[in-house]
PDB file of C-alpha atoms in Angstrom:
ATOM      1  CA  MET G 855     140.231  97.626 148.705  1.00 41.00           C
ATOM      2  CA  ARG G 856     142.907  94.935 148.894  1.00 42.00           C
ATOM      3  CA  VAL G 857     140.464  92.251 147.764  1.00 41.00           C
ATOM      4  CA  PHE G 858     139.345  94.356 144.839  1.00 41.00           C
ATOM      5  CA  HIS G 859     142.949  95.092 143.897  1.00 47.00           C
ATOM      6  CA  HIS G 860     143.864  91.390 144.106  1.00 47.00           C
ATOM      7  CA  ASN G 861     140.893  90.322 141.957  1.00 50.00           C
ATOM      8  CA  HIS G 862     141.677  93.063 139.487  1.00 51.00           C
ATOM      9  CA  ILE G 863     145.239  91.751 139.077  1.00 47.00           C
ATOM     10  CA  LEU G 864     143.935  88.208 138.578  1.00 45.00           C
ATOM     11  CA  PHE G 865     141.491  89.424 135.937  1.00 45.00           C
ATOM     12  CA  ILE G 866     144.260  91.182 133.997  1.00 46.00           C
ATOM     13  CA  ALA G 867     146.473  88.113 134.280  1.00 48.00           C
ATOM     14  CA  LEU G 868     143.641  85.929 132.981  1.00 43.00           C
ATOM     15  CA  LEU G 869     143.116  88.215 129.981  1.00 46.00           C
ATOM     16  CA  THR G 870     146.865  88.179 129.304  1.00 50.00           C
ATOM     17  CA  THR G 871     146.928  84.374 129.463  1.00 49.00           C
ATOM     18  CA  LEU G 872     143.968  84.019 127.131  1.00 47.00           C
ATOM     19  CA  SER G 873     145.505  86.509 124.713  1.00 51.00           C
ATOM     20  CA  GLY G 874     148.741  84.587 124.768  1.00 52.00           C
ATOM     21  CA  CYS G 875     146.863  81.412 123.881  1.00 56.00           C
ATOM     22  CA  GLY G 876     145.494  83.092 120.752  1.00 54.00           C
ATOM     23  CA  LEU G 877     141.895  83.348 122.043  1.00 56.00           C
ATOM     24  CA  HIS G 878     140.137  86.547 120.943  1.00 65.00           C
ATOM     25  CA  TYR G 879     136.547  87.641 121.316  1.00 65.00           C
ATOM     26  CA  THR G 880     134.803  87.894 117.941  1.00 71.00           C
ATOM     27  CA  PRO G 881     131.493  89.744 118.030  1.00 79.00           C
ATOM     28  CA  PRO G 882     128.648  88.074 116.131  1.00 81.00           C
ATOM     29  CA  GLU G 883     127.942  89.367 112.616  1.00 85.00           C
ATOM     30  CA  THR G 884     125.132  91.909 112.502  1.00 90.00           C
ATOM     31  CA  PRO G 885     122.226  91.455 110.045  1.00 87.00           C
ATOM     32  CA  GLU G 886     123.414  94.575 108.204  1.00 92.00           C
ATOM     33  CA  ALA G 887     126.933  93.213 107.840  1.00 93.00           C
ATOM     34  CA  PHE G 888     125.639  89.843 106.634  1.00 92.00           C
ATOM     35  CA  GLU G 889     123.429  91.555 104.055  1.00 94.00           C
ATOM     36  CA  ALA G 890     126.401  93.622 102.829  1.00 95.00           C
ATOM     37  CA  ARG G 891     128.433  90.398 102.524  1.00 95.00           C
ATOM     38  CA  ARG G 892     125.667  88.798 100.411  1.00 96.00           C
ATOM     39  CA  HIS G 893     125.534  91.870  98.163  1.00 97.00           C
ATOM     40  CA  LYS G 894     129.297  91.745  97.685  1.00 97.00           C
ATOM     41  CA  ALA G 895     129.096  88.039  96.790  1.00 96.00           C
ATOM     42  CA  VAL G 896     126.441  88.767  94.146  1.00 96.00           C
ATOM     43  CA  GLU G 897     128.431  91.636  92.634  1.00 96.00           C
ATOM     44  CA  THR G 898     131.602  89.539  92.517  1.00 96.00           C
ATOM     45  CA  TYR G 899     129.672  86.663  90.920  1.00 95.00           C
ATOM     46  CA  VAL G 900     128.324  88.866  88.103  1.00 95.00           C
ATOM     47  CA  GLN G 901     131.659  90.568  87.501  1.00 93.00           C
ATOM     48  CA  SER G 902     133.541  87.284  87.260  1.00 91.00           C
ATOM     49  CA  ASN G 903     131.039  85.933  84.717  1.00 89.00           C
ATOM     50  CA  THR G 904     130.941  88.987  82.439  1.00 88.00           C
ATOM     51  CA  LYS G 905     134.411  90.541  82.375  1.00 82.00           C
ATOM     52  CA  LYS G 906     135.612  88.028  79.741  1.00 81.00           C
ATOM     53  CA  GLU G 907     133.007  89.436  77.355  1.00 84.00           C
ATOM     54  CA  GLY G 908     134.484  92.919  77.623  1.00 84.00           C
ATOM     55  CA  LEU G 909     131.378  94.363  79.291  1.00 89.00           C
ATOM     56  CA  ILE G 910     131.457  96.965  82.033  1.00 91.00           C
ATOM     57  CA  TYR G 911     129.384  95.924  85.038  1.00 93.00           C
ATOM     58  CA  GLU G 912     127.558  98.483  87.179  1.00 92.00           C
ATOM     59  CA  SER G 913     125.670  97.629  90.322  1.00 93.00           C
ATOM     60  CA  VAL G 914     122.434  99.661  90.206  1.00 89.00           C
ATOM     61  CA  ALA G 915     120.461  98.523  93.250  1.00 88.00           C
ATOM     62  CA  PHE G 916     119.343  95.671  95.484  1.00 91.00           C
ATOM     63  CA  GLY G 917     115.728  95.016  96.365  1.00 86.00           C
ATOM     64  CA  LYS G 918     114.310  93.657  99.599  1.00 86.00           C
ATOM     65  CA  PRO G 919     115.763  90.158 100.240  1.00 90.00           C
ATOM     66  CA  GLN G 920     113.645  87.048 100.643  1.00 89.00           C
ATOM     67  CA  ILE G 921     114.505  84.443 103.277  1.00 87.00           C
ATOM     68  CA  VAL G 922     113.477  80.887 102.407  1.00 84.00           C
ATOM     69  CA  LYS G 923     113.358  78.717 105.505  1.00 80.00           C
ATOM     70  CA  PRO G 924     112.777  74.922 105.755  1.00 72.00           C
ATOM     71  CA  SER G 925     109.575  73.871 107.508  1.00 73.00           C
ATOM     72  CA  SER G 926     111.525  72.979 110.689  1.00 66.00           C
ATOM     73  CA  TYR G 927     112.771  76.573 110.950  1.00 68.00           C
ATOM     74  CA  ARG G 928     109.354  78.017 110.200  1.00 71.00           C
ATOM     75  CA  LEU G 929     107.802  75.925 112.982  1.00 76.00           C
ATOM     76  CA  LEU G 930     110.505  77.096 115.391  1.00 69.00           C
ATOM     77  CA  ASP G 931     109.751  80.702 114.427  1.00 72.00           C
ATOM     78  CA  SER G 932     106.053  80.173 115.117  1.00 76.00           C
ATOM     79  CA  LEU G 933     106.839  78.772 118.579  1.00 73.00           C
ATOM     80  CA  TYR G 934     109.017  81.777 119.359  1.00 74.00           C
ATOM     81  CA  ALA G 935     106.197  84.027 118.143  1.00 80.00           C
ATOM     82  CA  ILE G 936     103.851  82.379 120.675  1.00 78.00           C
ATOM     83  CA  LYS G 937     106.437  82.876 123.407  1.00 78.00           C
ATOM     84  CA  TYR G 938     106.767  86.552 122.482  1.00 79.00           C
ATOM     85  CA  LYS G 939     102.986  87.071 122.621  1.00 82.00           C
ATOM     86  CA  ASN G 940     102.873  85.351 126.028  1.00 79.00           C
ATOM     87  CA  GLU G 941     105.561  87.691 127.340  1.00 80.00           C
ATOM     88  CA  GLN G 942     103.586  90.670 126.034  1.00 81.00           C
ATOM     89  CA  ARG G 943     100.596  89.436 128.054  1.00 80.00           C
ATOM     90  CA  GLY G 944     102.718  89.002 131.176  1.00 79.00           C
ATOM     91  CA  ILE G 945     102.985  85.192 130.937  1.00 76.00           C
ATOM     92  CA  ARG G 946     106.632  84.518 131.738  1.00 72.00           C
ATOM     93  CA  THR G 947     106.826  80.722 131.980  1.00 73.00           C
ATOM     94  CA  ASP G 948     105.200  77.940 130.018  1.00 77.00           C
ATOM     95  CA  ALA G 949     106.933  74.620 130.621  1.00 78.00           C
ATOM     96  CA  ILE G 950     105.214  72.844 127.722  1.00 77.00           C
ATOM     97  CA  LEU G 951     106.061  75.630 125.279  1.00 76.00           C
ATOM     98  CA  GLU G 952     109.696  75.729 126.440  1.00 79.00           C
ATOM     99  CA  GLU G 953     109.970  71.974 125.942  1.00 75.00           C
ATOM    100  CA  GLN G 954     108.490  72.292 122.427  1.00 74.00           C
ATOM    101  CA  ILE G 955     110.976  75.043 121.578  1.00 76.00           C
ATOM    102  CA  GLY G 956     113.902  72.966 122.865  1.00 80.00           C
ATOM    103  CA  ASN G 957     112.848  69.914 120.850  1.00 76.00           C
ATOM    104  CA  GLN G 958     112.252  71.977 117.696  1.00 69.00           C
ATOM    105  CA  ARG G 959     115.664  73.638 118.009  1.00 78.00           C
ATOM    106  CA  ILE G 960     117.280  70.205 117.910  1.00 79.00           C
ATOM    107  CA  ILE G 961     115.200  69.219 114.877  1.00 73.00           C
ATOM    108  CA  ALA G 962     116.085  72.444 113.055  1.00 67.00           C
ATOM    109  CA  ARG G 963     119.778  72.089 113.890  1.00 75.00           C
ATOM    110  CA  ASN G 964     119.820  68.573 112.403  1.00 72.00           C
ATOM    111  CA  ASP G 965     117.759  69.493 109.327  1.00 63.00           C
ATOM    112  CA  THR G 966     119.830  68.931 106.172  1.00 62.00           C
ATOM    113  CA  ASN G 967     117.849  71.661 104.423  1.00 68.00           C
ATOM    114  CA  ARG G 968     119.324  75.075 105.138  1.00 76.00           C
ATOM    115  CA  VAL G 969     118.071  78.629 105.113  1.00 83.00           C
ATOM    116  CA  LEU G 970     118.409  80.237 101.664  1.00 89.00           C
ATOM    117  CA  TYR G 971     118.533  83.921 100.773  1.00 94.00           C
ATOM    118  CA  ILE G 972     117.116  85.399  97.557  1.00 94.00           C
ATOM    119  CA  GLU G 973     118.629  88.733  96.565  1.00 95.00           C
ATOM    120  CA  ASN G 974     116.942  90.782  93.842  1.00 91.00           C
ATOM    121  CA  HIS G 975     119.655  92.717  92.034  1.00 93.00           C
ATOM    122  CA  VAL G 976     119.372  95.310  89.272  1.00 91.00           C
ATOM    123  CA  PHE G 977     122.574  95.823  87.307  1.00 93.00           C
ATOM    124  CA  ALA G 978     123.805  97.167  83.986  1.00 92.00           C
ATOM    125  CA  LEU G 979     126.201  95.673  81.449  1.00 93.00           C
ATOM    126  CA  THR G 980     127.597  98.296  79.098  1.00 90.00           C
ATOM    127  CA  SER G 981     129.554  98.094  75.854  1.00 86.00           C
ATOM    128  CA  ASP G 982     130.894 101.028  73.838  1.00 83.00           C
ATOM    129  CA  THR G 983     127.470 102.102  72.558  1.00 82.00           C
ATOM    130  CA  THR G 984     124.753 100.097  74.292  1.00 84.00           C
ATOM    131  CA  THR G 985     123.560  99.149  77.743  1.00 88.00           C
ATOM    132  CA  GLU G 986     121.450  96.228  78.897  1.00 91.00           C
ATOM    133  CA  ILE G 987     119.701  96.556  82.245  1.00 91.00           C
ATOM    134  CA  TYR G 988     118.979  93.304  84.110  1.00 92.00           C
ATOM    135  CA  ALA G 989     116.748  92.460  87.041  1.00 89.00           C
ATOM    136  CA  ALA G 990     117.737  89.065  88.419  1.00 92.00           C
ATOM    137  CA  ASP G 991     117.178  86.874  91.480  1.00 94.00           C
ATOM    138  CA  PHE G 992     120.270  85.364  93.096  1.00 96.00           C
ATOM    139  CA  GLN G 993     120.006  82.403  95.461  1.00 95.00           C
ATOM    140  CA  LEU G 994     122.629  82.330  98.206  1.00 94.00           C
ATOM    141  CA  SER G 995     123.456  79.905 100.984  1.00 92.00           C
ATOM    142  CA  SER G 996     123.754  80.872 104.638  1.00 88.00           C
ATOM    143  CA  GLU G 997     127.510  81.160 103.952  1.00 92.00           C
ATOM    144  CA  ALA G 998     126.786  83.908 101.360  1.00 94.00           C
ATOM    145  CA  VAL G 999     127.735  81.718  98.402  1.00 95.00           C
ATOM    146  CA  VAL G1000     125.782  82.203  95.161  1.00 96.00           C
ATOM    147  CA  ASN G1001     124.124  78.930  94.131  1.00 93.00           C
ATOM    148  CA  ASP G1002     121.841  80.031  91.319  1.00 93.00           C
ATOM    149  CA  MET G1003     120.720  83.030  89.269  1.00 94.00           C
ATOM    150  CA  ILE G1004     117.433  83.636  87.439  1.00 93.00           C
ATOM    151  CA  ILE G1005     117.077  86.655  85.129  1.00 91.00           C
ATOM    152  CA  ARG G1006     113.535  88.027  85.527  1.00 87.00           C
ATOM    153  CA  GLU G1007     113.791  90.672  82.845  1.00 84.00           C
ATOM    154  CA  SER G1008     116.298  92.570  80.757  1.00 88.00           C
ATOM    155  CA  THR G1009     116.049  95.710  78.693  1.00 89.00           C
ATOM    156  CA  PHE G1010     118.334  96.645  75.808  1.00 88.00           C
ATOM    157  CA  LEU G1011     118.718 100.378  75.220  1.00 86.00           C
ATOM    158  CA  PRO G1012     121.146 103.009  73.936  1.00 85.00           C
ATOM    159  CA  LYS G1013     123.818 104.001  76.422  1.00 84.00           C
ATOM    160  CA  ARG G1014     122.559 107.612  76.483  1.00 86.00           C
ATOM    161  CA  ASP G1015     119.235 106.468  77.968  1.00 89.00           C
ATOM    162  CA  THR G1016     120.667 104.578  80.940  1.00 86.00           C
ATOM    163  CA  GLU G1017     120.189 107.312  83.545  1.00 87.00           C
ATOM    164  CA  ARG G1018     116.653 108.052  82.393  1.00 91.00           C
ATOM    165  CA  TYR G1019     115.739 104.357  82.581  1.00 90.00           C
ATOM    166  CA  LYS G1020     117.061 104.226  86.150  1.00 88.00           C
ATOM    167  CA  GLN G1021     114.693 107.091  86.991  1.00 91.00           C
ATOM    168  CA  TYR G1022     111.823 104.945  85.735  1.00 92.00           C
ATOM    169  CA  LEU G1023     113.019 101.834  87.602  1.00 87.00           C
ATOM    170  CA  PHE G1024     113.083 103.633  90.951  1.00 87.00           C
ATOM    171  CA  ASN G1025     110.093 105.943  90.387  1.00 90.00           C
ATOM    172  CA  GLU G1026     112.264 109.053  90.556  1.00 92.00           C
ATOM    173  CA  SER G1027     111.260 112.456  89.246  1.00 95.00           C
ATOM    174  CA  PHE G1028     112.492 113.183  85.731  1.00 95.00           C
ATOM    175  CA  LEU G1029     110.827 116.589  85.530  1.00 95.00           C
ATOM    176  CA  ASN G1030     112.641 117.763  88.672  1.00 93.00           C
ATOM    177  CA  PRO G1031     115.558 115.374  89.353  1.00 91.00           C
ATOM    178  CA  GLY G1032     116.355 115.112  93.041  1.00 88.00           C
ATOM    179  CA  SER G1033     112.787 115.932  94.091  1.00 92.00           C
ATOM    180  CA  GLN G1034     109.915 113.627  94.954  1.00 94.00           C
ATOM    181  CA  PRO G1035     108.006 112.471  91.853  1.00 95.00           C
ATOM    182  CA  SER G1036     104.783 114.324  91.155  1.00 96.00           C
ATOM    183  CA  THR G1037     101.388 112.626  90.935  1.00 95.00           C
ATOM    184  CA  SER G1038     101.452 112.990  87.145  1.00 96.00           C
ATOM    185  CA  GLU G1039     104.875 111.287  86.968  1.00 97.00           C
ATOM    186  CA  LEU G1040     103.704 108.373  89.130  1.00 96.00           C
ATOM    187  CA  ARG G1041     100.596 107.975  86.945  1.00 96.00           C
ATOM    188  CA  PHE G1042     102.832 108.014  83.879  1.00 97.00           C
ATOM    189  CA  TYR G1043     105.078 105.284  85.334  1.00 96.00           C
ATOM    190  CA  ALA G1044     102.060 103.149  86.308  1.00 96.00           C
ATOM    191  CA  LEU G1045     100.554 103.500  82.825  1.00 96.00           C
ATOM    192  CA  PHE G1046     103.656 102.175  81.086  1.00 96.00           C
ATOM    193  CA  THR G1047     104.488  99.528  83.703  1.00 94.00           C
ATOM    194  CA  ASN G1048     101.042  97.972  83.209  1.00 94.00           C
ATOM    195  CA  HIS G1049     101.552  98.233  79.445  1.00 95.00           C
ATOM    196  CA  PHE G1050     104.943  96.488  79.600  1.00 93.00           C
ATOM    197  CA  ASN G1051     103.438  93.553  81.483  1.00 90.00           C
ATOM    198  CA  GLU G1052     101.297  92.764  78.429  1.00 92.00           C
ATOM    199  CA  LEU G1053     104.195  92.648  75.957  1.00 91.00           C
ATOM    200  CA  SER G1054     106.764  90.149  74.716  1.00 89.00           C
ATOM    201  CA  LYS G1055     110.485  90.772  75.271  1.00 84.00           C
ATOM    202  CA  GLY G1056     111.043  92.292  71.818  1.00 85.00           C
ATOM    203  CA  GLN G1057     107.964  94.495  72.035  1.00 92.00           C
ATOM    204  CA  ARG G1058     108.912  95.623  75.522  1.00 91.00           C
ATOM    205  CA  ASP G1059     112.353  96.828  74.421  1.00 90.00           C
ATOM    206  CA  LEU G1060     110.745  98.969  71.706  1.00 92.00           C
ATOM    207  CA  GLU G1061     108.149 100.348  74.092  1.00 95.00           C
ATOM    208  CA  VAL G1062     110.780 101.184  76.723  1.00 94.00           C
ATOM    209  CA  LYS G1063     112.615 103.293  74.119  1.00 93.00           C
ATOM    210  CA  HIS G1064     109.307 104.954  73.221  1.00 96.00           C
ATOM    211  CA  MET G1065     108.623 105.735  76.887  1.00 96.00           C
ATOM    212  CA  LEU G1066     112.129 107.146  77.356  1.00 96.00           C
ATOM    213  CA  LEU G1067     111.602 109.410  74.331  1.00 96.00           C
ATOM    214  CA  ILE G1068     108.406 110.747  75.922  1.00 96.00           C
ATOM    215  CA  MET G1069     110.294 111.314  79.174  1.00 97.00           C
ATOM    216  CA  GLU G1070     112.981 113.255  77.291  1.00 96.00           C
ATOM    217  CA  ILE G1071     110.375 115.427  75.572  1.00 95.00           C
ATOM    218  CA  ALA G1072     108.545 116.047  78.857  1.00 96.00           C
ATOM    219  CA  GLN G1073     111.802 116.839  80.655  1.00 95.00           C
ATOM    220  CA  LYS G1074     112.857 119.381  78.033  1.00 94.00           C
ATOM    221  CA  ARG G1075     109.366 120.927  78.124  1.00 93.00           C
ATOM    222  CA  SER G1076     109.196 120.705  81.954  1.00 94.00           C
ATOM    223  CA  SER G1077     105.702 119.278  81.587  1.00 95.00           C
ATOM    224  CA  LEU G1078     103.841 116.006  81.067  1.00 96.00           C
ATOM    225  CA  GLY G1079     100.952 117.825  79.424  1.00 95.00           C
ATOM    226  CA  PRO G1080      99.645 115.501  76.671  1.00 95.00           C
ATOM    227  CA  GLU G1081      99.137 118.256  74.088  1.00 94.00           C
ATOM    228  CA  GLY G1082     102.787 119.324  74.106  1.00 93.00           C
ATOM    229  CA  ILE G1083     104.050 115.724  73.995  1.00 95.00           C
ATOM    230  CA  ALA G1084     101.675 114.748  71.190  1.00 94.00           C
ATOM    231  CA  LYS G1085     102.585 117.902  69.231  1.00 92.00           C
ATOM    232  CA  THR G1086     106.292 117.014  69.307  1.00 92.00           C
ATOM    233  CA  LEU G1087     105.742 113.321  68.512  1.00 94.00           C
ATOM    234  CA  GLY G1088     103.369 114.286  65.694  1.00 92.00           C
ATOM    235  CA  THR G1089     106.015 116.504  64.117  1.00 89.00           C
ATOM    236  CA  MET G1090     108.580 113.715  64.396  1.00 90.00           C
ATOM    237  CA  ALA G1091     106.113 111.319  62.716  1.00 90.00           C
ATOM    238  CA  VAL G1092     105.504 113.744  59.844  1.00 87.00           C
ATOM    239  CA  PHE G1093     109.199 114.290  59.144  1.00 83.00           C
ATOM    240  CA  GLN G1094     110.722 110.919  60.117  1.00 78.00           C
ATOM    241  CA  ASN G1095     111.038 109.755  56.494  1.00 63.00           C
ATOM    242  CA  THR G1096     112.397 113.097  55.266  1.00 62.00           C
ATOM    243  CA  SER G1097     116.168 113.010  54.732  1.00 53.00           C
ATOM    244  CA  LEU G1098     116.485 116.630  55.839  1.00 53.00           C
ATOM    245  CA  PHE G1099     115.225 115.741  59.321  1.00 57.00           C
ATOM    246  CA  GLN G1100     116.769 112.298  59.884  1.00 61.00           C
ATOM    247  CA  ASN G1101     119.418 113.550  62.334  1.00 67.00           C
ATOM    248  CA  THR G1102     117.216 116.134  64.009  1.00 77.00           C
ATOM    249  CA  SER G1103     117.335 116.064  67.815  1.00 83.00           C
ATOM    250  CA  VAL G1104     114.411 116.391  70.218  1.00 86.00           C
ATOM    251  CA  SER G1105     115.593 119.914  71.050  1.00 85.00           C
ATOM    252  CA  ASP G1106     115.488 120.830  67.357  1.00 83.00           C
ATOM    253  CA  TYR G1107     111.909 119.609  67.034  1.00 82.00           C
ATOM    254  CA  LEU G1108     110.914 121.561  70.121  1.00 83.00           C
ATOM    255  CA  SER G1109     112.349 124.758  68.618  1.00 80.00           C
ATOM    256  CA  MET G1110     110.252 124.462  65.460  1.00 79.00           C
ATOM    257  CA  LYS G1111     107.242 126.719  65.028  1.00 76.00           C
ATOM    258  CA  LEU G1112     104.328 124.386  65.800  1.00 79.00           C
ATOM    259  CA  THR G1113     100.735 125.020  66.724  1.00 86.00           C
ATOM    260  CA  THR G1114      97.809 122.754  67.435  1.00 89.00           C
ATOM    261  CA  SER G1115      94.085 123.326  67.157  1.00 91.00           C
ATOM    262  CA  ASN G1116      90.970 121.457  68.217  1.00 93.00           C
ATOM    263  CA  PHE G1117      92.887 119.312  70.729  1.00 94.00           C
ATOM    264  CA  GLN G1118      90.518 116.722  72.234  1.00 94.00           C
ATOM    265  CA  PHE G1119      90.651 113.710  74.515  1.00 94.00           C
ATOM    266  CA  ILE G1120      89.342 110.446  73.090  1.00 94.00           C
ATOM    267  CA  LYS G1121      87.376 108.603  75.771  1.00 92.00           C
ATOM    268  CA  ALA G1122      86.172 105.028  76.059  1.00 90.00           C
ATOM    269  CA  THR G1123      82.546 106.149  76.425  1.00 88.00           C
ATOM    270  CA  SER G1124      80.564 109.367  76.293  1.00 84.00           C
ATOM    271  CA  GLU G1125      80.476 109.587  80.089  1.00 85.00           C
ATOM    272  CA  PRO G1126      82.399 112.629  81.437  1.00 80.00           C
ATOM    273  CA  SER G1127      84.351 110.442  83.876  1.00 82.00           C
ATOM    274  CA  SER G1128      85.183 107.839  81.238  1.00 87.00           C
ATOM    275  CA  GLU G1129      88.771 106.628  80.788  1.00 91.00           C
ATOM    276  CA  ILE G1130      90.980 108.549  78.354  1.00 92.00           C
ATOM    277  CA  ILE G1131      92.148 106.204  75.583  1.00 95.00           C
ATOM    278  CA  GLY G1132      93.740 108.691  73.172  1.00 96.00           C
ATOM    279  CA  TYR G1133      94.097 112.201  71.781  1.00 96.00           C
ATOM    280  CA  THR G1134      93.189 113.953  68.531  1.00 96.00           C
ATOM    281  CA  PHE G1135      94.083 117.395  67.128  1.00 94.00           C
ATOM    282  CA  VAL G1136      95.180 119.312  64.062  1.00 95.00           C
ATOM    283  CA  LEU G1137      98.927 119.912  63.838  1.00 92.00           C
ATOM    284  CA  ASN G1138     100.104 123.007  61.979  1.00 89.00           C
ATOM    285  CA  ILE G1139     103.745 123.066  60.907  1.00 81.00           C
ATOM    286  CA  GLU G1140     105.800 125.883  59.389  1.00 75.00           C
ATOM    287  CA  PRO G1141     109.271 124.363  58.740  1.00 62.00           C
ATOM    288  CA  ASN G1142     110.868 127.717  57.871  1.00 63.00           C
ATOM    289  CA  PRO G1143     109.134 130.497  59.825  1.00 59.00           C
ATOM    290  CA  GLY G1144     108.078 133.337  57.541  1.00 59.00           C
ATOM    291  CA  LYS G1145     109.333 131.566  54.412  1.00 61.00           C
ATOM    292  CA  GLY G1146     107.537 128.254  54.051  1.00 64.00           C
ATOM    293  CA  THR G1147     103.949 127.162  53.607  1.00 73.00           C
ATOM    294  CA  ILE G1148     102.054 126.032  56.673  1.00 78.00           C
ATOM    295  CA  SER G1149     100.985 122.398  56.481  1.00 83.00           C
ATOM    296  CA  GLY G1150      98.091 120.980  58.485  1.00 89.00           C
ATOM    297  CA  TYR G1151      97.744 117.355  59.615  1.00 92.00           C
ATOM    298  CA  LEU G1152      94.944 115.582  61.417  1.00 95.00           C
ATOM    299  CA  MET G1153      96.660 113.489  64.099  1.00 95.00           C
ATOM    300  CA  GLU G1154      95.351 110.814  66.421  1.00 96.00           C
ATOM    301  CA  PHE G1155      97.266 109.079  69.223  1.00 96.00           C
ATOM    302  CA  ASP G1156      96.422 106.240  71.588  1.00 96.00           C
ATOM    303  CA  ARG G1157      96.902 106.523  75.348  1.00 96.00           C
ATOM    304  CA  TYR G1158     100.575 105.496  75.004  1.00 97.00           C
ATOM    305  CA  PHE G1159     101.235 108.261  72.466  1.00 97.00           C
ATOM    306  CA  HIS G1160     101.466 106.015  69.415  1.00 96.00           C
ATOM    307  CA  VAL G1161     100.278 107.581  66.174  1.00 95.00           C
ATOM    308  CA  THR G1162      97.067 105.816  65.113  1.00 96.00           C
ATOM    309  CA  ARG G1163      96.061 108.260  62.364  1.00 95.00           C
ATOM    310  CA  GLN G1164      97.979 110.809  60.316  1.00 94.00           C
ATOM    311  CA  GLU G1165      96.151 112.614  57.520  1.00 93.00           C
ATOM    312  CA  ARG G1166      97.314 115.712  55.641  1.00 92.00           C
ATOM    313  CA  LEU G1167      94.531 118.313  55.420  1.00 91.00           C
ATOM    314  CA  TYR G1168      96.331 121.155  53.574  1.00 86.00           C
TER     315      TYR G1168
END
């Protein structure tokens, strides 16, 4: 007991001496903490470069980071991978492999090329009336310093559509916010994502607004059924150049007395399993229920719900 007590006193004295010399133990930074530090560096970088323009920055999300390693580091990783597999097989020692790892560690340590980190960041810049959503890649050093930024895409849209566009970006449910997206919602997202990839920047902005309008209609109807969506868009197309309806909201159009007849899917071929490429139907509109004359229009839409034919029948 005396020996233990004596050693214990020496240990405390040693800690006191080291503390007095200003030496403190600093735990190594965890991968999670380092990632958070990189994210903070990116956010600070964007804020500092946009605040002079009077824009409000909002951090939306970060994607999975990419780690770009020089060839010397990649070779070292492959040697460690071999060592790990050997240990899994019960092979504990391999003198040649250990020597290779030691040599490669020296080479990697002296390599002037350093590990780089690519952070994919989605953010919004908002003015009084509009929002532009950006998806950009930020290159950072191992010290979490931003070296470069490449904007992969940007989308300009009204401020009121920001939340709905975020739902699209992250494949969230817009029919039942907070729930998992349905199969029909995921198919809808995939349809328009593939469509966007075929468009120029200007065309894409217009098509994003068109998609968001469809999402709003579907959300208010609680359904992605094509007949209901096409019926509403058809009514908007009929009255879009009428001064009486220029400021009409989606909710107002949905409350109008509308009926459709002879609704059909347009398919690529006559085969039953053929791909749907559009819709056709007759739209019947009674602007003032019980007071006005019913008008009938032959309507055709493509698969993205663009009007391809509009013909008044009566």
